[in-house]
Coordinates of C-alpha atoms and ligand atoms in Angstrom, one line a residue:
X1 CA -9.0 -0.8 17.4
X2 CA -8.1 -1.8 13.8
X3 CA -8.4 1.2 10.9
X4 CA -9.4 1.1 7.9
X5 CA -7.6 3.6 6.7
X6 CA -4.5 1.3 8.1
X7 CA -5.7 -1.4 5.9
X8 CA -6.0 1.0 2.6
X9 CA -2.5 2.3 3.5
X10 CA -0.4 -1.5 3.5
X11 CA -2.9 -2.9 0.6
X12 CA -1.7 0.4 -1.9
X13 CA 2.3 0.3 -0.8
X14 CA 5.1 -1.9 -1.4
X15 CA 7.7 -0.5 0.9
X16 CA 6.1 -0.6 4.6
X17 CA 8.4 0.8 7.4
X18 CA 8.2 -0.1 11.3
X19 CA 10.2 2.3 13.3
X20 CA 9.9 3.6 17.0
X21 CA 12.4 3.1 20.2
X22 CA 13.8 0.0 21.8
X23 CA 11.2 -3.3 23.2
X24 CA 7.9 -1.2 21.9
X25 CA 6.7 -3.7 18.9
X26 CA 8.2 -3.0 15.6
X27 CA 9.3 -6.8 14.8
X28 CA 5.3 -7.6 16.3
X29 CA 4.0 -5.1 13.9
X30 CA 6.2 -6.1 10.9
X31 CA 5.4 -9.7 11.4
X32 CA 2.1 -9.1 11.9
X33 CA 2.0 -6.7 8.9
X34 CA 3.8 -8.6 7.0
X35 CA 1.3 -12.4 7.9
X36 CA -2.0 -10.8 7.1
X37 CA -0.5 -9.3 3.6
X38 CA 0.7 -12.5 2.6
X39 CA -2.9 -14.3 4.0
X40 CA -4.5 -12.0 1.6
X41 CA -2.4 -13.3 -1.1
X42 CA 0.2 -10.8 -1.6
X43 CA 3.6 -12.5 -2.2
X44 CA 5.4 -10.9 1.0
X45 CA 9.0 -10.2 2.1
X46 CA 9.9 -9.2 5.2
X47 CA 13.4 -8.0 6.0
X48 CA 14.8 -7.5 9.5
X49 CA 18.2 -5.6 10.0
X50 CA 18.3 -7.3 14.0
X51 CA 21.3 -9.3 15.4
X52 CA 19.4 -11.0 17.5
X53 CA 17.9 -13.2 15.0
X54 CA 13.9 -11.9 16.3
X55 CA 12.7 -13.7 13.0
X56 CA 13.2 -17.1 13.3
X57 CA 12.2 -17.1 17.0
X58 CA 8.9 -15.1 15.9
X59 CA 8.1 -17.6 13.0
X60 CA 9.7 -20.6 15.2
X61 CA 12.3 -21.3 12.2
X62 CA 15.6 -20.9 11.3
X63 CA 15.6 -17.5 8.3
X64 CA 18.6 -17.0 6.6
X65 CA 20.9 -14.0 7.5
X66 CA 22.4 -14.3 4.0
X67 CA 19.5 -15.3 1.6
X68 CA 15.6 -14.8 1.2
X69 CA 13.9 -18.1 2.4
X70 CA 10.3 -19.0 2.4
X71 CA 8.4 -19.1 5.4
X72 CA 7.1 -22.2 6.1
X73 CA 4.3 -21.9 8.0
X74 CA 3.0 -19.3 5.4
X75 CA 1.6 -19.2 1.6
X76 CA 3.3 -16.4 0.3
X77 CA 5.9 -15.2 2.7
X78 CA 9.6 -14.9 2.7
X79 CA 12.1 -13.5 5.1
X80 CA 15.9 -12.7 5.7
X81 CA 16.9 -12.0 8.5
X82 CA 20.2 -9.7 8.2
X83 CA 22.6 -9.3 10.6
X84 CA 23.8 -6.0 10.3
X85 CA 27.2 -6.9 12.2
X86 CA 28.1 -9.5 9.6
X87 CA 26.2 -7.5 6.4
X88 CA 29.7 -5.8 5.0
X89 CA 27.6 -4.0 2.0
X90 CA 28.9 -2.0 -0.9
X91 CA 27.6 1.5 0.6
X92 CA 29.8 0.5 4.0
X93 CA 32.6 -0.9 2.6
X94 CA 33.1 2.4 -0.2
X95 CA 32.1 4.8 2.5
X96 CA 35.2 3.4 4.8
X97 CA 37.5 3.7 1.8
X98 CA 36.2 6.9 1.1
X99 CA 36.4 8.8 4.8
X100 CA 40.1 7.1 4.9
X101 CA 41.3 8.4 2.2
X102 CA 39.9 11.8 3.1
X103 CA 41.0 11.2 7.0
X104 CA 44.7 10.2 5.7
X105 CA 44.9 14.0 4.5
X106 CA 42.8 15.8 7.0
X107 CA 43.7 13.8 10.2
X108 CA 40.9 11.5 11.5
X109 CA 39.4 14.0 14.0
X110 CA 38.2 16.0 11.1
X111 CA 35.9 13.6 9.6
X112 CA 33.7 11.1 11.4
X113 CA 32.4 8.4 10.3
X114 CA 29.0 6.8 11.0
X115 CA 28.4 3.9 13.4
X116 CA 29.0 0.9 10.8
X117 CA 26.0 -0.8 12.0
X118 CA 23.7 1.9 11.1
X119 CA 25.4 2.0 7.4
X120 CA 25.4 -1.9 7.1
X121 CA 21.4 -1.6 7.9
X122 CA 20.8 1.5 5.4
X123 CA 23.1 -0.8 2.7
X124 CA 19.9 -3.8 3.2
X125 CA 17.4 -1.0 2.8
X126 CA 18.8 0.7 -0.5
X127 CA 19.7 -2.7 -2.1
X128 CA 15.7 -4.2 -1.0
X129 CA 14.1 -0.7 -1.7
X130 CA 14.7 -2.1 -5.5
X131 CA 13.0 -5.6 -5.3
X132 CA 10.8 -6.6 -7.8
X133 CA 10.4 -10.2 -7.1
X134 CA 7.6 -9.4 -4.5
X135 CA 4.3 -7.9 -3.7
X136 CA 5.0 -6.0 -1.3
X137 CA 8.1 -5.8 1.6
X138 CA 8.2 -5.0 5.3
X139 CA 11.0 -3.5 6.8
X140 CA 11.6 -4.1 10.8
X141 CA 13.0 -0.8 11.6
X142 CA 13.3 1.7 9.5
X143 CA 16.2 4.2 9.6
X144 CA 15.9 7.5 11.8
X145 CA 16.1 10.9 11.0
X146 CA 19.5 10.9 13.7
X147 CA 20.9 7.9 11.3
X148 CA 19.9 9.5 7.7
X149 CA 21.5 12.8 9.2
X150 CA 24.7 10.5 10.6
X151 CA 24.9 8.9 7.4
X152 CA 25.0 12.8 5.3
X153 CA 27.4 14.0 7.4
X154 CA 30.7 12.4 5.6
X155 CA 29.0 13.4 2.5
X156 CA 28.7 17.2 3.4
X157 CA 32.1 17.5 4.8
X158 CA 34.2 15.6 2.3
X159 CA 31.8 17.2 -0.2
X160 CA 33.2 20.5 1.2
X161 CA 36.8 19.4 0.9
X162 CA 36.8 17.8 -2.1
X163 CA 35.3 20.7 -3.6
X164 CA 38.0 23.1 -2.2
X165 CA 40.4 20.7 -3.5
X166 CA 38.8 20.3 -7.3
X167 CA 38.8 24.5 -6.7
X168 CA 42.2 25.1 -5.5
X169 CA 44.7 22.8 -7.3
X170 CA 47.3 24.9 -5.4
X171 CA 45.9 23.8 -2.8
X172 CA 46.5 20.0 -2.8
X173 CA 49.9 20.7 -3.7
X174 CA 50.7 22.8 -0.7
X175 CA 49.0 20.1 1.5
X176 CA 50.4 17.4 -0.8
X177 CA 47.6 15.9 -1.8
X178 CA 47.8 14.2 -5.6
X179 CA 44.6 15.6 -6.9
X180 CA 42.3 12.5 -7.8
X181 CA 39.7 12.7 -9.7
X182 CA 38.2 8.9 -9.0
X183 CA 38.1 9.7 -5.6
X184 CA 35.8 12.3 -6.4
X185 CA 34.1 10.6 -8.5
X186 CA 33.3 7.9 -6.0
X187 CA 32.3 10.1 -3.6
X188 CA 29.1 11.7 -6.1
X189 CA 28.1 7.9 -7.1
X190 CA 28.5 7.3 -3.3
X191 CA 26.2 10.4 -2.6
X192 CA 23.8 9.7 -5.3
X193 CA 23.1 6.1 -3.7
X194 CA 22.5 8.2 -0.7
X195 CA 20.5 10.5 -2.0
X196 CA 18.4 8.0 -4.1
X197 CA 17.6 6.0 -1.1
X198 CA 16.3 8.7 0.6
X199 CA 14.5 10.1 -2.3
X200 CA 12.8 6.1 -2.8
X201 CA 12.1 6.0 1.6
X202 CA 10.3 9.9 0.9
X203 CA 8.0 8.3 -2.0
X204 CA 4.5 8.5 -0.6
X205 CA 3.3 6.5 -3.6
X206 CA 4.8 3.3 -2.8
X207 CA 6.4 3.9 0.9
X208 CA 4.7 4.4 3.7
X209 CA 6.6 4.7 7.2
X210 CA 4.8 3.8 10.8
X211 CA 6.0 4.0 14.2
X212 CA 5.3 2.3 16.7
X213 CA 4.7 3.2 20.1
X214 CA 3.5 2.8 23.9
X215 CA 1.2 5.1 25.4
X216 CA 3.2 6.6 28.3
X217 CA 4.4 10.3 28.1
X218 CA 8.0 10.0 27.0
X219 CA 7.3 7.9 24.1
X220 CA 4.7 10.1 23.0
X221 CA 7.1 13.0 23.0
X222 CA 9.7 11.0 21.1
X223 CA 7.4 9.8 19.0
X224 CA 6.8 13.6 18.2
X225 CA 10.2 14.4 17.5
X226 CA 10.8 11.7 15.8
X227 CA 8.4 12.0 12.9
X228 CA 9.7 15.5 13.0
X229 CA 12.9 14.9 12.6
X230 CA 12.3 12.4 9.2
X231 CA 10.2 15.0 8.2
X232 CA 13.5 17.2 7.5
X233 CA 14.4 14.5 5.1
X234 CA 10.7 14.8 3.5
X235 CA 10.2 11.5 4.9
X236 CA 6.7 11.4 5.9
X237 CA 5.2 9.3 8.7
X238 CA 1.6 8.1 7.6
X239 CA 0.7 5.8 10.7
X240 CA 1.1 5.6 14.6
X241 CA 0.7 2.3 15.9
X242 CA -0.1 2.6 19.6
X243 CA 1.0 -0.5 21.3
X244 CA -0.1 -2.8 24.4
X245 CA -3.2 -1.0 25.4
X246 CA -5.1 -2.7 28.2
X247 CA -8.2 -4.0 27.4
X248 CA -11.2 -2.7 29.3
X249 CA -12.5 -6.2 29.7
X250 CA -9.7 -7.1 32.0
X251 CA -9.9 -4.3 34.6
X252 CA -12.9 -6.3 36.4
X253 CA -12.5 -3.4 39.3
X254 CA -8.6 -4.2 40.0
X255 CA -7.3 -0.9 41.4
X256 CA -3.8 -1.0 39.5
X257 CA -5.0 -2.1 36.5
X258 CA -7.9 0.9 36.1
X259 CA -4.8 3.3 37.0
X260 CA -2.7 2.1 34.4
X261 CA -5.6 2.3 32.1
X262 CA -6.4 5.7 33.1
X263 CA -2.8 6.5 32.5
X264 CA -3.5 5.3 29.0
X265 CA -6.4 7.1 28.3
X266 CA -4.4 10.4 29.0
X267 CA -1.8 9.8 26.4
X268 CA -4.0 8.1 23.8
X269 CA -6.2 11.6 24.0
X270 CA -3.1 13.3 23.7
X271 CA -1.7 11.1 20.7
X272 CA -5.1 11.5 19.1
X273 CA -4.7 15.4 19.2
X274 CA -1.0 15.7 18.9
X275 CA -1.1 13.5 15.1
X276 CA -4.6 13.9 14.0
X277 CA -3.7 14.0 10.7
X278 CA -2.2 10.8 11.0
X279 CA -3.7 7.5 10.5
X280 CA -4.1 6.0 13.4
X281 CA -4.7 2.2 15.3
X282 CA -3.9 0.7 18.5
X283 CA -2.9 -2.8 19.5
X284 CA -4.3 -4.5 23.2
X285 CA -1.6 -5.8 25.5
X286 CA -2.2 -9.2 24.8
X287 CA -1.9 -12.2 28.2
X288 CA 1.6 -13.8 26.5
X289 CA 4.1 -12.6 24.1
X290 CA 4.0 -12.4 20.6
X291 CA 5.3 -15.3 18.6
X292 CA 3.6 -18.2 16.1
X293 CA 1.6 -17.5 13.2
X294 CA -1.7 -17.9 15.5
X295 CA -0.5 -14.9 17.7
X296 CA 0.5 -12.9 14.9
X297 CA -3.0 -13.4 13.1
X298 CA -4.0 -12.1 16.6
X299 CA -2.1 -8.7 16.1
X300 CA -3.0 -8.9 12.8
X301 CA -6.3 -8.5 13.4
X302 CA -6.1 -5.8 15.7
X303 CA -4.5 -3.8 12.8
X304 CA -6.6 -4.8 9.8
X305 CA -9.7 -6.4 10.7
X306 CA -10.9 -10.2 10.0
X307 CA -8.9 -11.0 6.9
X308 CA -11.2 -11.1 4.0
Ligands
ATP401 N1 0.7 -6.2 22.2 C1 1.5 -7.0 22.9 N2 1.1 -7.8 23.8 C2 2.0 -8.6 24.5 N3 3.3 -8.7 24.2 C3 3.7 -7.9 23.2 C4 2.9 -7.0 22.5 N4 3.7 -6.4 21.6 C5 4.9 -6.8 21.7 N5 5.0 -7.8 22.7 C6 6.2 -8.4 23.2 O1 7.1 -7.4 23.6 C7 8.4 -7.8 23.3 C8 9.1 -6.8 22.4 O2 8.5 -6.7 21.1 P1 9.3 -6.6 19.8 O3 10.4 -7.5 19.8 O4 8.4 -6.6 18.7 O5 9.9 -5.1 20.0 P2 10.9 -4.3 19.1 O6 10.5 -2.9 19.1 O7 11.1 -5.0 17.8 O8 12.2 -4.5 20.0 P3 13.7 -4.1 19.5 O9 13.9 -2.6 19.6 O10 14.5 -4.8 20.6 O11 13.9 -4.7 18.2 C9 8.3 -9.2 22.6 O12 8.6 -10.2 23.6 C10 6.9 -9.2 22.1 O13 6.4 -10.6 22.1
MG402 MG1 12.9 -5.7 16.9

């Protein structure tokens, strides 16, 4: 079932988002996504924060995990492909200096620090989330409301100490701490990248954010929570891309097929009602995998219609 209103929604943003859990689709959908924009001419990036290389093996070539590179197969389209393990960005690297000099004083236990990966990933997004070289730019996975949340949480705490300390000079001394006023100063540039980034991802002008998802009951209720959960960062979903339907045409009377259909039909009733006022489109379970430019056209036009 492909929407129109999905097609209105990637034609009038630049920044489109794929999130939902583990294995449900989002590199499908950002390919796919990402294919049929650039087929209708729109110079196309598309940016995946995924070790395991999903890219190249999608597009059946080699993309770069350290520089945009044109996708061959395509007019149009460019991809990176960064691996967030090796991807030591600025964000990260200032944000480690930062909580260590903070933990040196405190004692480690006090402060935590986010899961590296998940800064390394949000580092790609804040440096892409300015490109100007492109059209548009998909994003295979987009950050969570449990990693923007993991990410503020240094920011809060050493926000709170640093403003005791800037407070109470006597303070420092007691603990003795040399007051440092560029380590305070890092930390509000640090926090006004932060903030930024999350004020750019809540920009319904040019972002939009979609999650993916399979019709079964515990996705459905994560979904939920999910959007919920960005929500508290005013990070608005606009789309829910329901996943691997079965097509009717393929029950032919096969008992375990019609269950798992019926199965379906309860939740997709139940997604319909639970985000009506969400825009809404739902992709069959296709007889292979997903890979090659003919496949993705496939999903492609699912989503969007026949390209014009
Ligand atoms: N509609 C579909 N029909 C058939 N196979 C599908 C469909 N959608 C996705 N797949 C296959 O399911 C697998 C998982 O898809 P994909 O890699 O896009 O998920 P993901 O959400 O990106 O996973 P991860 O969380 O690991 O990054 C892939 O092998 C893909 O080809
Ligand atoms: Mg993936």
């Amino acid at each position: 079932m492909c929407s129109k209103n999905m097609k209105e929604l990637v034609e009038n943003k630049k920044f489109l988002f794929f999130g939902g859990k583990g294995g449900v689709g989002k590199t499908t959908m950002a390919a796919a996504t990402a294919t049929w924009l650039s087929d209708q001419g729109y110079k196309t990036l598309i940016v995946a924060t995924d070790p395991t290389i999903s890219l190249s093996a999608i597009y059946e070539q080699e993309i770069s995990e350290t520089e945009v590179v044109p996708i061959e197969s395509s007019q149009n389209l460019f991809g990176l492909n960064i691996n967030p393990k090796k991807a030591m960005g600025v964000f990260q690297s200032r944000m480690e200096e930062m909580m260590q000099g903070f933990s040196t004083l405190f004692g480690s236990d006090l402060l935590s620090t986010p899961c590296t990966e998940e800064i390394a990933a949000f580092d790609q997004f804040v440096s892409y989330m300015g490109d100007t070289e492109h059209d548009k730019v998909v994003f295979d996975t987009a950050p969570t409301g449990h990693t923007l949340r993991e990410l503020s949480m240094p920011f809060d705490w050493s926000g709170y100490i640093a403003k005791q300390i800037e407070a109470r000079t006597e303070m420092s001394e007691a603990l003795g701490f040399i007051y440092d006023e560029n380590m305070i100063a890092d930390l509000r540039k640090e926090k006004e990248r932060y903030d930024a980034a999350v004020r750019a991802l809540s920009d319904r002008e040019t972002s939009a954010f979609n999650l993916v998802l399979l019709p079964e009951k515990l996705p459905v209720d994560e979904t939920a929570r999910a959007a919920e959960d960005l929500g508290e960062f005013g990070i608005n979903v606009r789309s829910i891309i329901v996943n691997e339907v079965i097509p009717r045409e393929v029950l032919q009377g096969n008992w375990f097929l019609e269950r798992r259909r019926a199965t379906q039909d309860k939740y997709l009733q139940e997604i319909e009602s639970k985000f009506d006022n969400l825009i809404r489109s739902e992709v069959p379970l296709f007889e292979t995998d997903i890979y090659g430019l003919q496949n993705l056209r496939k999903v492609g036009k699912a989503l969007f219609g026949e390209s014009s």
